[in-house]
PDB file of C-alpha atoms in Angstrom:
ATOM      1  CA  THR A 209     173.825 337.919 259.642  1.00 60.00           C
ATOM      2  CA  THR A 210     173.999 341.331 261.253  1.00 66.00           C
ATOM      3  CA  ASN A 211     176.702 342.464 263.636  1.00 73.00           C
ATOM      4  CA  GLY A 212     174.393 343.251 266.553  1.00 75.00           C
ATOM      5  CA  ASN A 213     171.473 341.888 268.532  1.00 78.00           C
ATOM      6  CA  LEU A 214     167.956 342.066 267.107  1.00 82.00           C
ATOM      7  CA  THR A 215     164.739 341.849 269.098  1.00 84.00           C
ATOM      8  CA  VAL A 216     161.391 340.328 268.281  1.00 90.00           C
ATOM      9  CA  GLN A 217     158.309 341.076 270.353  1.00 91.00           C
ATOM     10  CA  TYR A 218     155.218 338.887 270.665  1.00 91.00           C
ATOM     11  CA  VAL A 219     151.997 339.947 272.320  1.00 90.00           C
ATOM     12  CA  VAL A 220     150.230 336.867 273.694  1.00 93.00           C
ATOM     13  CA  GLN A 221     146.967 336.231 275.447  1.00 92.00           C
ATOM     14  CA  ALA A 222     145.918 332.987 277.069  1.00 92.00           C
ATOM     15  CA  VAL A 223     142.456 331.590 276.386  1.00 92.00           C
ATOM     16  CA  GLY A 224     140.915 329.802 279.370  1.00 91.00           C
ATOM     17  CA  ALA A 225     139.505 326.289 279.056  1.00 90.00           C
ATOM     18  CA  ILE A 226     136.351 327.372 280.952  1.00 88.00           C
ATOM     19  CA  ASN A 227     134.107 329.797 279.064  1.00 87.00           C
ATOM     20  CA  GLY A 228     136.985 331.011 276.853  1.00 89.00           C
ATOM     21  CA  CYS A 229     138.006 333.811 279.196  1.00 92.00           C
ATOM     22  CA  LEU A 230     141.034 335.841 278.083  1.00 92.00           C
ATOM     23  CA  SER A 231     144.036 336.747 280.177  1.00 91.00           C
ATOM     24  CA  ASP A 232     145.600 340.169 280.176  1.00 92.00           C
ATOM     25  CA  PRO A 233     147.915 340.591 277.147  1.00 92.00           C
ATOM     26  CA  ARG A 234     151.569 340.037 277.846  1.00 94.00           C
ATOM     27  CA  THR A 235     154.492 341.202 275.709  1.00 91.00           C
ATOM     28  CA  ILE A 236     157.332 338.691 275.350  1.00 93.00           C
ATOM     29  CA  THR A 237     160.620 340.022 273.996  1.00 89.00           C
ATOM     30  CA  MET A 238     163.124 337.648 272.387  1.00 89.00           C
ATOM     31  CA  THR A 239     166.692 338.837 271.790  1.00 81.00           C
ATOM     32  CA  ILE A 240     168.259 337.225 268.724  1.00 83.00           C
ATOM     33  CA  GLN A 241     172.033 337.240 268.983  1.00 81.00           C
ATOM     34  CA  PRO A 242     173.999 337.367 265.724  1.00 85.00           C
ATOM     35  CA  GLU A 243     176.084 334.527 264.361  1.00 91.00           C
ATOM     36  CA  PRO A 244     179.372 334.952 262.546  1.00 94.00           C
ATOM     37  CA  VAL A 245     179.472 334.241 258.810  1.00 94.00           C
ATOM     38  CA  ILE A 246     182.756 332.895 257.432  1.00 97.00           C
ATOM     39  CA  ALA A 247     183.986 334.710 254.326  1.00 97.00           C
ATOM     40  CA  THR A 248     183.309 333.073 250.956  1.00 97.00           C
ATOM     41  CA  THR A 249     186.627 334.319 249.562  1.00 97.00           C
ATOM     42  CA  LEU A 250     188.988 331.952 251.402  1.00 98.00           C
ATOM     43  CA  ASN A 251     189.465 329.325 248.665  1.00 98.00           C
ATOM     44  CA  ALA A 252     192.997 329.533 247.263  1.00 98.00           C
ATOM     45  CA  THR A 253     195.609 327.839 245.098  1.00 98.00           C
ATOM     46  CA  VAL A 254     199.203 327.303 246.215  1.00 98.00           C
ATOM     47  CA  CYS A 255     202.208 325.466 244.838  1.00 97.00           C
ATOM     48  CA  SER A 256     203.367 322.115 246.127  1.00 97.00           C
ATOM     49  CA  ASP A 257     205.590 322.366 249.228  1.00 97.00           C
ATOM     50  CA  GLN A 258     204.372 325.903 250.013  1.00 97.00           C
ATOM     51  CA  VAL A 259     202.385 326.920 253.096  1.00 98.00           C
ATOM     52  CA  VAL A 260     198.643 327.012 252.461  1.00 98.00           C
ATOM     53  CA  GLY A 261     198.513 330.473 254.055  1.00 97.00           C
ATOM     54  CA  LEU A 262     194.880 330.082 255.133  1.00 98.00           C
ATOM     55  CA  VAL A 263     193.868 332.758 257.639  1.00 98.00           C
ATOM     56  CA  LEU A 264     190.208 332.440 258.584  1.00 98.00           C
ATOM     57  CA  ASN A 265     187.948 335.485 258.770  1.00 97.00           C
ATOM     58  CA  THR A 266     184.316 336.523 258.598  1.00 95.00           C
ATOM     59  CA  ASN A 267     182.538 338.241 255.724  1.00 94.00           C
ATOM     60  CA  GLY A 268     182.969 341.775 257.102  1.00 89.00           C
ATOM     61  CA  THR A 269     179.279 342.430 257.739  1.00 90.00           C
ATOM     62  CA  SER A 270     178.551 339.792 260.373  1.00 91.00           C
ATOM     63  CA  VAL A 271     179.665 339.763 263.978  1.00 91.00           C
ATOM     64  CA  PRO A 272     183.396 338.967 264.241  1.00 93.00           C
ATOM     65  CA  ALA A 273     184.556 335.492 265.240  1.00 95.00           C
ATOM     66  CA  ALA A 274     186.141 334.985 268.642  1.00 96.00           C
ATOM     67  CA  THR A 275     187.424 331.510 267.720  1.00 98.00           C
ATOM     68  CA  TYR A 276     186.983 328.804 265.092  1.00 98.00           C
ATOM     69  CA  ASN A 277     186.248 325.095 265.139  1.00 98.00           C
ATOM     70  CA  ILE A 278     187.940 323.000 262.471  1.00 98.00           C
ATOM     71  CA  VAL A 279     185.318 320.278 262.015  1.00 98.00           C
ATOM     72  CA  SER A 280     187.143 318.174 259.420  1.00 98.00           C
ATOM     73  CA  ARG A 281     189.895 318.110 256.820  1.00 98.00           C
ATOM     74  CA  THR A 282     189.806 316.015 253.632  1.00 98.00           C
ATOM     75  CA  VAL A 283     193.128 315.565 251.850  1.00 98.00           C
ATOM     76  CA  ALA A 284     193.228 314.196 248.291  1.00 97.00           C
ATOM     77  CA  GLY A 285     194.798 310.743 248.358  1.00 92.00           C
ATOM     78  CA  ALA A 286     197.860 311.575 246.272  1.00 94.00           C
ATOM     79  CA  LEU A 287     198.918 314.573 248.395  1.00 97.00           C
ATOM     80  CA  THR A 288     201.674 314.042 250.946  1.00 97.00           C
ATOM     81  CA  PRO A 289     201.345 316.021 254.185  1.00 97.00           C
ATOM     82  CA  VAL A 290     204.586 317.846 254.988  1.00 97.00           C
ATOM     83  CA  ASN A 291     203.237 319.866 257.925  1.00 97.00           C
ATOM     84  CA  GLN A 292     199.786 319.411 259.462  1.00 97.00           C
ATOM     85  CA  VAL A 293     198.009 320.559 262.617  1.00 98.00           C
ATOM     86  CA  ALA A 294     195.563 318.444 264.617  1.00 97.00           C
ATOM     87  CA  VAL A 295     192.044 318.278 263.166  1.00 97.00           C
ATOM     88  CA  PRO A 296     189.342 318.310 264.448  1.00 97.00           C
ATOM     89  CA  ALA A 297     190.179 321.274 266.635  1.00 98.00           C
ATOM     90  CA  VAL A 298     187.939 323.430 268.840  1.00 98.00           C
ATOM     91  CA  GLY A 299     188.381 327.067 269.832  1.00 97.00           C
ATOM     92  CA  VAL A 300     191.413 327.813 267.656  1.00 98.00           C
ATOM     93  CA  GLY A 301     192.648 331.144 266.328  1.00 98.00           C
ATOM     94  CA  ASP A 302     192.222 332.454 262.793  1.00 98.00           C
ATOM     95  CA  ASN A 303     195.760 331.438 261.777  1.00 98.00           C
ATOM     96  CA  TYR A 304     195.582 327.826 263.034  1.00 98.00           C
ATOM     97  CA  LEU A 305     195.698 326.296 259.512  1.00 98.00           C
ATOM     98  CA  GLN A 306     198.055 328.863 257.991  1.00 98.00           C
ATOM     99  CA  GLY A 307     201.271 326.803 258.230  1.00 98.00           C
ATOM    100  CA  GLU A 308     200.042 323.540 256.726  1.00 98.00           C
ATOM    101  CA  ILE A 309     202.140 322.262 253.792  1.00 98.00           C
ATOM    102  CA  TYR A 310     201.376 319.534 251.238  1.00 98.00           C
ATOM    103  CA  ALA A 311     203.526 317.980 248.516  1.00 97.00           C
ATOM    104  CA  ASN A 312     201.934 317.203 245.150  1.00 96.00           C
ATOM    105  CA  THR A 313     204.320 315.158 243.002  1.00 91.00           C
ATOM    106  CA  GLY A 314     201.594 314.154 240.564  1.00 92.00           C
ATOM    107  CA  SER A 315     200.678 315.820 237.303  1.00 92.00           C
ATOM    108  CA  VAL A 316     197.329 317.455 238.217  1.00 96.00           C
ATOM    109  CA  PRO A 317     196.198 319.903 240.897  1.00 98.00           C
ATOM    110  CA  LEU A 318     194.790 318.253 244.047  1.00 98.00           C
ATOM    111  CA  THR A 319     192.745 319.673 246.904  1.00 98.00           C
ATOM    112  CA  VAL A 320     192.572 319.913 250.667  1.00 98.00           C
ATOM    113  CA  GLN A 321     189.101 320.739 252.002  1.00 98.00           C
ATOM    114  CA  TYR A 322     188.478 322.160 255.455  1.00 98.00           C
ATOM    115  CA  VAL A 323     185.032 322.308 257.087  1.00 98.00           C
ATOM    116  CA  VAL A 324     185.091 325.216 259.525  1.00 98.00           C
ATOM    117  CA  GLU A 325     182.640 327.003 261.820  1.00 98.00           C
ATOM    118  CA  ALA A 326     183.082 330.289 263.667  1.00 97.00           C
ATOM    119  CA  ARG A 327     182.054 331.181 267.221  1.00 96.00           C
ATOM    120  CA  GLY A 328     180.900 334.782 267.522  1.00 93.00           C
ATOM    121  CA  THR A 329     182.017 337.498 269.889  1.00 92.00           C
ATOM    122  CA  ILE A 330     178.417 338.253 270.944  1.00 88.00           C
ATOM    123  CA  GLY A 331     176.580 335.562 272.863  1.00 86.00           C
ATOM    124  CA  ASN A 332     179.088 332.828 271.977  1.00 90.00           C
ATOM    125  CA  CYS A 333     176.860 331.828 269.022  1.00 91.00           C
ATOM    126  CA  LEU A 334     178.099 329.321 266.429  1.00 95.00           C
ATOM    127  CA  GLY A 335     177.774 330.175 262.754  1.00 94.00           C
ATOM    128  CA  ASP A 336     177.025 327.774 259.921  1.00 96.00           C
ATOM    129  CA  THR A 337     179.819 325.544 258.668  1.00 97.00           C
ATOM    130  CA  ARG A 338     181.690 326.526 255.523  1.00 98.00           C
ATOM    131  CA  THR A 339     183.860 324.324 253.313  1.00 98.00           C
ATOM    132  CA  ILE A 340     187.112 325.958 252.251  1.00 98.00           C
ATOM    133  CA  THR A 341     189.095 324.421 249.394  1.00 98.00           C
ATOM    134  CA  ILE A 342     192.838 324.872 248.966  1.00 98.00           C
ATOM    135  CA  THR A 343     194.152 323.613 245.618  1.00 98.00           C
ATOM    136  CA  ILE A 344     197.718 322.324 245.633  1.00 98.00           C
ATOM    137  CA  ASP A 345     199.358 322.659 242.216  1.00 98.00           C
ATOM    138  CA  PRO A 346     201.850 319.933 241.271  1.00 96.00           C
ATOM    139  CA  GLU A 347     205.545 320.575 241.524  1.00 89.00           C
ATOM    140  CA  PRO A 348     207.560 320.365 238.330  1.00 85.00           C
ATOM    141  CA  VAL A 349     209.922 317.415 238.187  1.00 77.00           C
ATOM    142  CA  VAL A 350     213.175 317.451 236.237  1.00 80.00           C
ATOM    143  CA  SER A 351     213.512 314.297 234.181  1.00 79.00           C
ATOM    144  CA  PRO A 352     216.221 311.908 235.426  1.00 83.00           C
ATOM    145  CA  THR A 353     217.082 311.041 231.805  1.00 84.00           C
ATOM    146  CA  LEU A 354     218.669 314.405 231.017  1.00 82.00           C
ATOM    147  CA  ASP A 355     222.200 313.261 231.856  1.00 82.00           C
ATOM    148  CA  ALA A 356     224.282 312.918 228.695  1.00 81.00           C
ATOM    149  CA  SER A 357     227.803 312.438 227.442  1.00 83.00           C
ATOM    150  CA  VAL A 358     229.106 314.832 224.804  1.00 84.00           C
ATOM    151  CA  CYS A 359     232.360 315.269 222.945  1.00 89.00           C
ATOM    152  CA  SER A 360     234.495 318.310 223.560  1.00 81.00           C
TER     153      SER A 360
END
């Protein structure tokens, strides 16, 4: 979870099958490339019929993301999609999900969950998936029984 390469060195020696003779020591260097870590602060709440406004980013200490993969999207059954993008999606920008809109005409908040992974700018490494939850608050509904007749 760093923002640069790390190295690990191993010193190895082979042991022969005949008489247990040892080889000369050899140093093997492994370069560990960093993976991006998606921020944990992306969960949000929006009103019904408003854009979700989700802009993906990393946690600020890991390597930046070059692109994102949207692995899946789970929409609560009572939400109505007003504007959606294609999911799954591979190699998309940080604002790919930003314009999605859902209508919630129920009486309780409902959620949209996105499973996302980031591809880093160093070594093209994939980070771990993260689930991001957007809560869609219900829209108020004016009662249709408010019409009335009154005397002047």
